[in-house]
Each structure stands twice: as structure tokens, then as C-alpha cells.
PDB file of N, CA and C in Angstrom:
ATOM      1  N   MET A   1      35.620 157.639 181.820  1.00 51.00           N
ATOM      2  CA  MET A   1      35.308 158.630 183.356  1.00 51.00           C
ATOM      3  C   MET A   1      34.311 158.089 183.107  1.00 51.00           C
ATOM      4  N   ALA A   2      33.080 157.552 184.311  1.00 55.00           N
ATOM      5  CA  ALA A   2      32.065 156.974 184.647  1.00 55.00           C
ATOM      6  C   ALA A   2      31.654 157.999 186.029  1.00 55.00           C
ATOM      7  N   ALA A   3      30.095 157.918 185.017  1.00 54.00           N
ATOM      8  CA  ALA A   3      29.682 159.082 185.998  1.00 54.00           C
ATOM      9  C   ALA A   3      28.069 158.354 187.066  1.00 54.00           C
ATOM     10  N   LEU A   4      28.512 159.099 188.496  1.00 53.00           N
ATOM     11  CA  LEU A   4      27.516 159.175 189.543  1.00 53.00           C
ATOM     12  C   LEU A   4      26.384 159.832 188.994  1.00 53.00           C
ATOM     13  N   MET A   5      24.742 159.732 190.160  1.00 52.00           N
ATOM     14  CA  MET A   5      24.639 160.617 190.798  1.00 52.00           C
ATOM     15  C   MET A   5      24.428 159.945 191.736  1.00 52.00           C
ATOM     16  N   VAL A   6      24.051 161.275 192.594  1.00 52.00           N
ATOM     17  CA  VAL A   6      23.483 160.678 194.296  1.00 52.00           C
ATOM     18  C   VAL A   6      23.127 161.377 194.999  1.00 52.00           C
ATOM     19  N   GLY A   7      21.869 161.175 196.049  1.00 50.00           N
ATOM     20  CA  GLY A   7      21.470 161.669 196.977  1.00 50.00           C
ATOM     21  C   GLY A   7      20.098 162.241 196.497  1.00 50.00           C
ATOM     22  N   ARG A   8      19.002 162.933 196.614  1.00 46.00           N
ATOM     23  CA  ARG A   8      18.407 164.591 196.466  1.00 46.00           C
ATOM     24  C   ARG A   8      18.473 165.528 197.745  1.00 46.00           C
ATOM     25  N   SER A   9      17.832 166.625 197.503  1.00 44.00           N
ATOM     26  CA  SER A   9      17.855 167.927 198.133  1.00 44.00           C
ATOM     27  C   SER A   9      17.282 168.720 197.875  1.00 44.00           C
ATOM     28  N   SER A  10      17.699 169.724 198.633  1.00 44.00           N
ATOM     29  CA  SER A  10      17.177 171.079 198.518  1.00 44.00           C
ATOM     30  C   SER A  10      17.781 172.592 198.311  1.00 44.00           C
ATOM     31  N   ASN A  11      18.890 171.461 198.860  1.00 47.00           N
ATOM     32  CA  ASN A  11      19.998 172.848 199.593  1.00 47.00           C
ATOM     33  C   ASN A  11      20.922 172.575 197.566  1.00 47.00           C
ATOM     34  N   ILE A  12      21.081 172.201 196.931  1.00 48.00           N
ATOM     35  CA  ILE A  12      21.619 172.707 195.153  1.00 48.00           C
ATOM     36  C   ILE A  12      20.963 172.442 194.015  1.00 48.00           C
ATOM     37  N   SER A  13      20.478 173.517 194.149  1.00 63.00           N
ATOM     38  CA  SER A  13      19.461 173.100 191.999  1.00 63.00           C
ATOM     39  C   SER A  13      20.510 171.817 191.465  1.00 63.00           C
ATOM     40  N   THR A  14      21.447 172.258 190.807  1.00 76.00           N
ATOM     41  CA  THR A  14      22.784 171.968 190.431  1.00 76.00           C
ATOM     42  C   THR A  14      23.805 170.802 190.509  1.00 76.00           C
ATOM     43  N   PRO A  15      23.412 169.630 190.431  1.00 82.00           N
ATOM     44  CA  PRO A  15      24.541 168.492 190.801  1.00 82.00           C
ATOM     45  C   PRO A  15      25.674 168.975 191.006  1.00 82.00           C
ATOM     46  N   LEU A  16      27.057 168.611 192.138  1.00 87.00           N
ATOM     47  CA  LEU A  16      27.747 168.830 192.117  1.00 87.00           C
ATOM     48  C   LEU A  16      28.981 167.343 192.233  1.00 87.00           C
ATOM     49  N   SER A  17      30.043 168.384 190.861  1.00 89.00           N
ATOM     50  CA  SER A  17      30.538 167.235 190.251  1.00 89.00           C
ATOM     51  C   SER A  17      31.962 167.504 191.379  1.00 89.00           C
ATOM     52  N   ILE A  18      32.220 165.945 192.197  1.00 91.00           N
ATOM     53  CA  ILE A  18      33.378 166.373 192.491  1.00 91.00           C
ATOM     54  C   ILE A  18      34.108 164.133 191.022  1.00 91.00           C
ATOM     55  N   LEU A  19      35.679 164.365 191.814  1.00 94.00           N
ATOM     56  CA  LEU A  19      36.956 163.478 190.464  1.00 94.00           C
ATOM     57  C   LEU A  19      36.544 162.789 191.568  1.00 94.00           C
ATOM     58  N   LEU A  20      37.116 162.030 191.434  1.00 96.00           N
ATOM     59  CA  LEU A  20      37.963 160.440 192.464  1.00 96.00           C
ATOM     60  C   LEU A  20      38.944 160.056 191.761  1.00 96.00           C
ATOM     61  N   LYS A  21      40.300 160.400 192.458  1.00 97.00           N
ATOM     62  CA  LYS A  21      41.097 159.387 191.940  1.00 97.00           C
ATOM     63  C   LYS A  21      40.965 158.426 192.566  1.00 97.00           C
ATOM     64  N   TRP A  22      41.988 156.875 191.735  1.00 96.00           N
ATOM     65  CA  TRP A  22      42.137 155.595 191.784  1.00 96.00           C
ATOM     66  C   TRP A  22      42.842 155.252 191.393  1.00 96.00           C
ATOM     67  N   GLY A  23      44.076 154.729 192.059  1.00 94.00           N
ATOM     68  CA  GLY A  23      45.335 154.772 191.378  1.00 94.00           C
ATOM     69  C   GLY A  23      46.090 156.179 189.598  1.00 94.00           C
ATOM     70  N   LYS A  24      45.180 154.552 188.595  1.00 95.00           N
ATOM     71  CA  LYS A  24      45.653 155.994 186.456  1.00 95.00           C
ATOM     72  C   LYS A  24      43.805 155.948 187.130  1.00 95.00           C
ATOM     73  N   GLN A  25      42.721 155.423 187.797  1.00 96.00           N
ATOM     74  CA  GLN A  25      41.807 156.090 186.805  1.00 96.00           C
ATOM     75  C   GLN A  25      41.054 157.020 187.215  1.00 96.00           C
ATOM     76  N   ARG A  26      39.630 157.510 187.173  1.00 97.00           N
ATOM     77  CA  ARG A  26      39.506 158.703 187.013  1.00 97.00           C
ATOM     78  C   ARG A  26      37.830 158.312 187.198  1.00 97.00           C
ATOM     79  N   PHE A  27      37.165 158.524 187.805  1.00 95.00           N
ATOM     80  CA  PHE A  27      35.913 158.731 188.033  1.00 95.00           C
ATOM     81  C   PHE A  27      35.267 160.311 188.591  1.00 95.00           C
ATOM     82  N   THR A  28      33.844 160.097 188.057  1.00 93.00           N
ATOM     83  CA  THR A  28      32.930 161.125 188.043  1.00 93.00           C
ATOM     84  C   THR A  28      31.473 161.334 189.058  1.00 93.00           C
ATOM     85  N   ILE A  29      32.061 161.701 189.825  1.00 90.00           N
ATOM     86  CA  ILE A  29      30.583 161.329 191.018  1.00 90.00           C
ATOM     87  C   ILE A  29      30.444 162.833 191.282  1.00 90.00           C
ATOM     88  N   LYS A  30      28.652 162.865 190.795  1.00 88.00           N
ATOM     89  CA  LYS A  30      27.815 163.879 191.293  1.00 88.00           C
ATOM     90  C   LYS A  30      26.720 163.589 191.803  1.00 88.00           C
ATOM     91  N   LEU A  31      27.069 165.038 193.035  1.00 86.00           N
ATOM     92  CA  LEU A  31      25.944 164.660 194.446  1.00 86.00           C
ATOM     93  C   LEU A  31      24.860 165.143 193.779  1.00 86.00           C
ATOM     94  N   MET A  32      23.751 165.446 194.453  1.00 83.00           N
ATOM     95  CA  MET A  32      22.607 166.497 195.174  1.00 83.00           C
ATOM     96  C   MET A  32      22.769 167.390 196.308  1.00 83.00           C
ATOM     97  N   GLU A  33      24.025 166.534 196.538  1.00 84.00           N
ATOM     98  CA  GLU A  33      23.789 167.358 198.626  1.00 84.00           C
ATOM     99  C   GLU A  33      25.296 167.586 197.628  1.00 84.00           C
ATOM    100  N   CYS A  34      25.841 168.426 199.148  1.00 83.00           N
ATOM    101  CA  CYS A  34      26.766 169.046 199.274  1.00 83.00           C
ATOM    102  C   CYS A  34      27.459 168.188 200.783  1.00 83.00           C
ATOM    103  N   GLU A  35      26.431 168.292 201.664  1.00 88.00           N
ATOM    104  CA  GLU A  35      26.910 167.411 202.781  1.00 88.00           C
ATOM    105  C   GLU A  35      26.507 165.784 203.117  1.00 88.00           C
ATOM    106  N   ILE A  36      27.611 165.237 202.821  1.00 90.00           N
ATOM    107  CA  ILE A  36      26.903 163.811 202.525  1.00 90.00           C
ATOM    108  C   ILE A  36      28.080 162.766 203.743  1.00 90.00           C
ATOM    109  N   THR A  37      27.358 162.194 205.127  1.00 93.00           N
ATOM    110  CA  THR A  37      28.395 160.923 205.423  1.00 93.00           C
ATOM    111  C   THR A  37      29.421 159.920 205.416  1.00 93.00           C
ATOM    112  N   GLY A  38      29.745 160.344 205.592  1.00 94.00           N
ATOM    113  CA  GLY A  38      31.035 158.900 205.112  1.00 94.00           C
ATOM    114  C   GLY A  38      30.652 157.673 204.300  1.00 94.00           C
ATOM    115  N   ARG A  39      30.335 157.011 205.384  1.00 95.00           N
ATOM    116  CA  ARG A  39      29.480 155.391 205.285  1.00 95.00           C
ATOM    117  C   ARG A  39      28.793 156.329 203.615  1.00 95.00           C
ATOM    118  N   SER A  40      27.358 157.020 203.332  1.00 93.00           N
ATOM    119  CA  SER A  40      27.076 157.420 201.874  1.00 93.00           C
ATOM    120  C   SER A  40      28.539 157.445 200.675  1.00 93.00           C
ATOM    121  N   LEU A  41      29.170 158.374 201.160  1.00 93.00           N
ATOM    122  CA  LEU A  41      30.155 158.773 200.218  1.00 93.00           C
ATOM    123  C   LEU A  41      30.482 157.859 199.993  1.00 93.00           C
ATOM    124  N   LYS A  42      31.121 156.504 200.267  1.00 94.00           N
ATOM    125  CA  LYS A  42      32.108 155.098 200.326  1.00 94.00           C
ATOM    126  C   LYS A  42      30.828 154.312 199.430  1.00 94.00           C
ATOM    127  N   GLU A  43      29.787 154.533 199.802  1.00 93.00           N
ATOM    128  CA  GLU A  43      28.816 153.016 199.531  1.00 93.00           C
ATOM    129  C   GLU A  43      28.717 153.922 197.578  1.00 93.00           C
ATOM    130  N   GLN A  44      29.147 154.926 197.729  1.00 92.00           N
ATOM    131  CA  GLN A  44      28.830 155.727 196.208  1.00 92.00           C
ATOM    132  C   GLN A  44      30.009 155.711 195.626  1.00 92.00           C
ATOM    133  N   VAL A  45      31.171 155.386 196.108  1.00 94.00           N
ATOM    134  CA  VAL A  45      32.656 155.130 195.748  1.00 94.00           C
ATOM    135  C   VAL A  45      32.125 152.756 195.439  1.00 94.00           C
ATOM    136  N   ALA A  46      32.196 152.395 195.963  1.00 94.00           N
ATOM    137  CA  ALA A  46      31.894 151.112 195.726  1.00 94.00           C
ATOM    138  C   ALA A  46      30.950 151.171 194.892  1.00 94.00           C
ATOM    139  N   GLU A  47      29.934 151.892 194.624  1.00 93.00           N
ATOM    140  CA  GLU A  47      28.712 151.227 193.361  1.00 93.00           C
ATOM    141  C   GLU A  47      30.182 151.841 191.056  1.00 93.00           C
ATOM    142  N   VAL A  48      30.761 152.315 191.660  1.00 93.00           N
ATOM    143  CA  VAL A  48      31.668 152.756 190.813  1.00 93.00           C
ATOM    144  C   VAL A  48      32.889 152.070 190.882  1.00 93.00           C
ATOM    145  N   THR A  49      33.371 152.013 191.777  1.00 95.00           N
ATOM    146  CA  THR A  49      34.681 151.431 191.692  1.00 95.00           C
ATOM    147  C   THR A  49      35.535 150.111 191.586  1.00 95.00           C
ATOM    148  N   GLY A  50      34.426 149.373 192.573  1.00 94.00           N
ATOM    149  CA  GLY A  50      34.225 147.338 193.363  1.00 94.00           C
ATOM    150  C   GLY A  50      35.018 147.697 194.450  1.00 94.00           C
ATOM    151  N   VAL A  51      35.424 147.870 194.382  1.00 95.00           N
ATOM    152  CA  VAL A  51      36.295 148.468 195.889  1.00 95.00           C
ATOM    153  C   VAL A  51      35.330 148.185 196.854  1.00 95.00           C
ATOM    154  N   PRO A  52      35.031 147.460 198.104  1.00 95.00           N
ATOM    155  CA  PRO A  52      34.261 147.198 199.649  1.00 95.00           C
ATOM    156  C   PRO A  52      33.980 148.297 200.733  1.00 95.00           C
ATOM    157  N   LEU A  53      33.378 148.821 200.980  1.00 94.00           N
ATOM    158  CA  LEU A  53      33.509 149.126 201.714  1.00 94.00           C
ATOM    159  C   LEU A  53      35.049 149.389 202.582  1.00 94.00           C
ATOM    160  N   ASP A  54      34.756 148.526 202.967  1.00 93.00           N
ATOM    161  CA  ASP A  54      35.791 147.309 204.338  1.00 93.00           C
ATOM    162  C   ASP A  54      37.139 148.172 203.782  1.00 93.00           C
ATOM    163  N   ARG A  55      37.870 148.002 202.821  1.00 95.00           N
ATOM    164  CA  ARG A  55      39.177 148.363 202.197  1.00 95.00           C
ATOM    165  C   ARG A  55      39.280 149.833 201.377  1.00 95.00           C
ATOM    166  N   GLN A  56      38.627 150.128 202.147  1.00 95.00           N
ATOM    167  CA  GLN A  56      38.419 152.306 201.730  1.00 95.00           C
ATOM    168  C   GLN A  56      39.502 152.714 202.129  1.00 95.00           C
ATOM    169  N   LYS A  57      39.800 153.382 201.339  1.00 96.00           N
ATOM    170  CA  LYS A  57      40.795 154.404 202.509  1.00 96.00           C
ATOM    171  C   LYS A  57      40.525 155.881 200.973  1.00 96.00           C
ATOM    172  N   LEU A  58      39.619 157.100 202.369  1.00 96.00           N
ATOM    173  CA  LEU A  58      39.271 158.295 201.517  1.00 96.00           C
ATOM    174  C   LEU A  58      39.771 159.691 201.646  1.00 96.00           C
ATOM    175  N   MET A  59      40.690 160.277 200.710  1.00 95.00           N
ATOM    176  CA  MET A  59      41.675 160.600 201.184  1.00 95.00           C
ATOM    177  C   MET A  59      40.941 161.909 200.230  1.00 95.00           C
ATOM    178  N   CYS A  60      40.554 163.722 201.339  1.00 93.00           N
ATOM    179  CA  CYS A  60      40.502 164.674 200.159  1.00 93.00           C
ATOM    180  C   CYS A  60      40.995 166.146 200.611  1.00 93.00           C
ATOM    181  N   LYS A  61      41.714 166.127 200.018  1.00 88.00           N
ATOM    182  CA  LYS A  61      42.461 167.670 200.638  1.00 88.00           C
ATOM    183  C   LYS A  61      42.259 169.293 201.471  1.00 88.00           C
ATOM    184  N   ASN A  62      40.680 169.113 201.416  1.00 83.00           N
ATOM    185  CA  ASN A  62      40.257 170.828 202.231  1.00 83.00           C
ATOM    186  C   ASN A  62      39.561 170.306 202.179  1.00 83.00           C
ATOM    187  N   ALA A  63      39.138 169.186 202.497  1.00 85.00           N
ATOM    188  CA  ALA A  63      37.413 168.525 203.675  1.00 85.00           C
ATOM    189  C   ALA A  63      37.277 168.282 204.122  1.00 85.00           C
ATOM    190  N   TRP A  64      38.293 167.195 205.429  1.00 86.00           N
ATOM    191  CA  TRP A  64      38.530 166.079 206.438  1.00 86.00           C
ATOM    192  C   TRP A  64      39.676 166.267 206.535  1.00 86.00           C
ATOM    193  N   LYS A  65      39.853 165.725 207.138  1.00 88.00           N
ATOM    194  CA  LYS A  65      42.007 166.107 207.338  1.00 88.00           C
ATOM    195  C   LYS A  65      42.047 163.828 207.606  1.00 88.00           C
ATOM    196  N   GLY A  66      43.612 163.285 207.305  1.00 89.00           N
ATOM    197  CA  GLY A  66      43.542 161.865 207.285  1.00 89.00           C
ATOM    198  C   GLY A  66      42.019 161.103 206.245  1.00 89.00           C
ATOM    199  N   VAL A  67      42.265 159.513 206.323  1.00 93.00           N
ATOM    200  CA  VAL A  67      41.266 159.085 206.609  1.00 93.00           C
ATOM    201  C   VAL A  67      39.560 159.632 206.853  1.00 93.00           C
ATOM    202  N   LEU A  68      38.510 158.982 205.802  1.00 93.00           N
ATOM    203  CA  LEU A  68      37.136 159.568 206.183  1.00 93.00           C
ATOM    204  C   LEU A  68      36.992 158.103 206.604  1.00 93.00           C
ATOM    205  N   LYS A  69      36.192 158.841 207.811  1.00 94.00           N
ATOM    206  CA  LYS A  69      35.178 157.295 208.833  1.00 94.00           C
ATOM    207  C   LYS A  69      33.919 157.494 208.231  1.00 94.00           C
ATOM    208  N   ASP A  70      33.398 156.071 208.552  1.00 93.00           N
ATOM    209  CA  ASP A  70      32.522 155.942 208.404  1.00 93.00           C
ATOM    210  C   ASP A  70      31.228 157.023 209.217  1.00 93.00           C
ATOM    211  N   ASP A  71      31.290 157.469 209.880  1.00 93.00           N
ATOM    212  CA  ASP A  71      30.225 158.359 211.200  1.00 93.00           C
ATOM    213  C   ASP A  71      30.701 159.735 210.596  1.00 93.00           C
ATOM    214  N   GLU A  72      31.671 159.640 209.854  1.00 93.00           N
ATOM    215  CA  GLU A  72      31.649 161.117 210.097  1.00 93.00           C
ATOM    216  C   GLU A  72      31.656 162.252 209.284  1.00 93.00           C
ATOM    217  N   SER A  73      31.273 163.185 209.348  1.00 93.00           N
ATOM    218  CA  SER A  73      29.319 164.821 208.280  1.00 93.00           C
ATOM    219  C   SER A  73      31.021 165.249 207.538  1.00 93.00           C
ATOM    220  N   VAL A  74      31.201 165.036 206.391  1.00 91.00           N
ATOM    221  CA  VAL A  74      31.634 166.502 205.709  1.00 91.00           C
ATOM    222  C   VAL A  74      31.182 166.923 204.368  1.00 91.00           C
ATOM    223  N   ARG A  75      31.050 168.069 204.419  1.00 90.00           N
ATOM    224  CA  ARG A  75      31.412 168.910 203.201  1.00 90.00           C
ATOM    225  C   ARG A  75      31.945 169.326 202.618  1.00 90.00           C
ATOM    226  N   LEU A  76      31.127 168.745 200.874  1.00 89.00           N
ATOM    227  CA  LEU A  76      32.577 169.203 199.807  1.00 89.00           C
ATOM    228  C   LEU A  76      31.588 170.166 198.829  1.00 89.00           C
ATOM    229  N   LYS A  77      32.941 170.343 198.515  1.00 86.00           N
ATOM    230  CA  LYS A  77      32.457 171.706 197.416  1.00 86.00           C
ATOM    231  C   LYS A  77      32.475 171.547 196.123  1.00 86.00           C
ATOM    232  N   ARG A  78      31.789 172.292 194.520  1.00 83.00           N
ATOM    233  CA  ARG A  78      32.114 171.582 193.584  1.00 83.00           C
ATOM    234  C   ARG A  78      34.002 171.582 194.123  1.00 83.00           C
ATOM    235  N   ARG A  79      34.356 170.418 192.589  1.00 80.00           N
ATOM    236  CA  ARG A  79      34.973 169.946 192.200  1.00 80.00           C
ATOM    237  C   ARG A  79      36.473 170.212 192.831  1.00 80.00           C
ATOM    238  N   SER A  80      35.841 168.679 194.709  1.00 88.00           N
ATOM    239  CA  SER A  80      36.436 168.601 194.960  1.00 88.00           C
ATOM    240  C   SER A  80      37.112 167.682 194.400  1.00 88.00           C
ATOM    241  N   ILE A  81      38.728 167.272 194.557  1.00 93.00           N
ATOM    242  CA  ILE A  81      38.803 166.095 194.354  1.00 93.00           C
ATOM    243  C   ILE A  81      39.578 164.715 195.344  1.00 93.00           C
ATOM    244  N   LEU A  82      38.268 163.907 194.991  1.00 94.00           N
ATOM    245  CA  LEU A  82      38.853 162.864 196.836  1.00 94.00           C
ATOM    246  C   LEU A  82      40.035 161.412 195.599  1.00 94.00           C
ATOM    247  N   THR A  83      40.824 161.187 196.640  1.00 96.00           N
ATOM    248  CA  THR A  83      41.303 159.689 196.236  1.00 96.00           C
ATOM    249  C   THR A  83      41.464 158.639 197.165  1.00 96.00           C
ATOM    250  N   LEU A  84      41.490 157.842 196.002  1.00 96.00           N
ATOM    251  CA  LEU A  84      41.038 156.323 196.953  1.00 96.00           C
ATOM    252  C   LEU A  84      42.038 155.782 197.079  1.00 96.00           C
ATOM    253  N   VAL A  85      42.021 154.961 197.771  1.00 95.00           N
ATOM    254  CA  VAL A  85      43.436 154.035 197.873  1.00 95.00           C
ATOM    255  C   VAL A  85      42.214 152.816 198.317  1.00 95.00           C
ATOM    256  N   GLY A  86      42.948 151.342 198.189  1.00 94.00           N
ATOM    257  CA  GLY A  86      41.984 150.331 198.217  1.00 94.00           C
ATOM    258  C   GLY A  86      41.930 148.644 197.071  1.00 94.00           C
ATOM    259  N   THR A  87      41.509 147.992 197.006  1.00 92.00           N
ATOM    260  CA  THR A  87      41.740 147.649 196.206  1.00 92.00           C
ATOM    261  C   THR A  87      39.880 146.736 196.029  1.00 92.00           C
ATOM    262  N   ALA A  88      40.393 146.039 194.809  1.00 88.00           N
ATOM    263  CA  ALA A  88      38.944 145.459 194.332  1.00 88.00           C
ATOM    264  C   ALA A  88      38.955 143.697 194.809  1.00 88.00           C
ATOM    265  N   ASP A  89      40.111 143.553 194.627  1.00 78.00           N
ATOM    266  CA  ASP A  89      40.601 142.878 194.729  1.00 78.00           C
ATOM    267  C   ASP A  89      40.509 141.766 196.337  1.00 78.00           C
ATOM    268  N   VAL A  90      40.253 140.424 195.615  1.00 66.00           N
ATOM    269  CA  VAL A  90      40.897 139.509 197.617  1.00 66.00           C
ATOM    270  C   VAL A  90      41.712 139.057 197.894  1.00 66.00           C
TER     271      VAL A  90
END
């Protein structure tokens, strides 16, 4: 499992652990802020997976409905589970 630390904030003192599922792979992303824009989150996912932003479709059952949009602001909770659909290959 890969881990990535993102952001800074006075909101929370300990990093927020987010699980990212992509096919059979699992990644842990640690965020320092619980509120983040869709684009910022997709950039962090791209760093971990290599899937370009324009090929990502991110879903999270309890954080937003449908596919996350770049300009959408979301509030994530501890142990949120994100699902990524997309391919790194061109």
C-alpha cells in the first residue's frame, strides 16, 4: 500500500487517512485538511496512481453523489473510501 501526505491546515491535528481503491490495488492517502477541492484530490490521486486527471473518475459513497467534478469542494471523513475508475495507459 502506498501512502501520500497532502496539504496543511489548522483544522485537524492528525492526518486524515483516506483509502483509495483502484482495481485490485489499494492506496492510503493522508490529508491534512478534511475539506478539499475535486481538482486537488485528483492531483494527489494522479501522483500515487499515475492516472492523468482527465482520465479519472472518482467516487465516494458518503461524500458526494456520482463522479467528483474538478470545481466541487468536498468534506472527507476519517476512513473514507474512494473508488477510482480510469487507466494510466494511453
